[in-house]
Amino acid sequence: MHHSPRHIRPDTVTAVATGRLGAVLERIEKETAALGEWGSPADYIPLLAGADPRRFGMAVAEPDGTVYGVGDWRTPFSAQSITKVFALALVLSLEGERIWQGVGREPSGNPFNSLVQLEYENGIPRNPFINAGALVVTDRLQTLTGDAAGRIRELLRAESGNPVIDFTPAVAASEAAHGARNAALAHFMASYSNIANPVPDLLAAYFRQCSIEASCADLALAAGFLARRGVRTDGSVLLTPSQAKQVNAIMLTCGTYDAAGDFAYRVGLPGKSGVGGGIIAVVPGVCTLCVWSPGLDRRGNSVAGVAALDRFTTLTGLSVF
Ligand code: GLU
């Protein structure tokens, strides 16, 4: 039996004129506030614990560098694990596939700072976005450049056009003072020869990297190369189109701690969250987003941030699926 073809709606991706994304953001800001669900700020880094969970900002950047935002979209916040995306991009651009000798590309299903899996898997972390994997990436970037955190800051400054993006030494110090678990991860991997630099030097670089403060506008713009198939704002190549695809794929599968499946289900975009309450997300070829609200859910993702991205893809139809 033949069915007559159903009426197909015009593709919502093209139906949303990108200039209208600003209006979509205003609607999302109101709807997210109306939900009244904010979570609570990370408390394991004392300096982040005092953040007001009701703060909310969201920015969307188009590939040509046009950026729109609502709420606290120009307020710098602690980028934390969002910097792991930029560290990975730099290492891939400097030496390609070699990094995969020391770190895998599978979701972990475990909390971001878990130790258990590492022993079963001989000191090779599951992916570059859990802490153990990020330590391997930063270790490699440190070996390749001598200044991993500085290179990440430089990339963020150049791509966002904001020359004042910087580390926050008090946050790095606060994290170092409570960094026993990250130190344990690094020492444990060093025992498998999967860390090349002295562990104290690596931890210092990693905590500096995590302490970078940037705004939604900065991070949406800085992630633009992931929507431009690896091309930087100045037209030079940071990643090949394949590498940009690979980073986006790892963000989709591993970018939001052990909630990546739920994030993919709700949002349908590559994303990377940080415990400062920020999340970046990529619509390849169309735009990059960054949302910030410091209240987290139990798995470490911003409650209002995930809700806002969920609304964004629902309202615009922009998704990779
Ligand atoms: N600096 C944090 C840590 O390693 C990053 C955590 C995060 O944002 O996921 O504990």
PDB file of C-alpha atoms in Angstrom, residues 47 166-176 207-208 211-213:
ATOM      1  CA  LEU A  47      35.999  30.858  45.416  1.00  0.00           C
ATOM      2  CA  ASP A 166      43.132  36.535  31.692  1.00  0.00           C
ATOM      3  CA  PHE A 167      43.798  34.041  34.454  1.00  0.00           C
ATOM      4  CA  THR A 168      42.332  34.635  37.897  1.00  0.00           C
ATOM      5  CA  PRO A 169      45.204  33.774  40.230  1.00  0.00           C
ATOM      6  CA  ALA A 170      42.936  33.610  43.300  1.00  0.00           C
ATOM      7  CA  VAL A 171      40.762  30.944  41.622  1.00  0.00           C
ATOM      8  CA  ALA A 172      43.830  28.957  40.536  1.00  0.00           C
ATOM      9  CA  ALA A 173      45.154  29.162  44.107  1.00  0.00           C
ATOM     10  CA  SER A 174      41.784  28.170  45.562  1.00  0.00           C
ATOM     11  CA  GLU A 175      41.719  25.162  43.296  1.00  0.00           C
ATOM     12  CA  ALA A 176      45.320  24.222  44.057  1.00  0.00           C
ATOM     13  CA  PHE A 207      44.818  25.263  37.399  1.00  0.00           C
ATOM     14  CA  ARG A 208      45.880  28.438  35.555  1.00  0.00           C
ATOM     15  CA  SER A 211      41.020  29.873  36.127  1.00  0.00           C
ATOM     16  CA  ILE A 212      40.653  31.835  32.877  1.00  0.00           C
ATOM     17  CA  GLU A 213      37.740  34.261  33.061  1.00  0.00           C
TER      18      GLU A 213
END
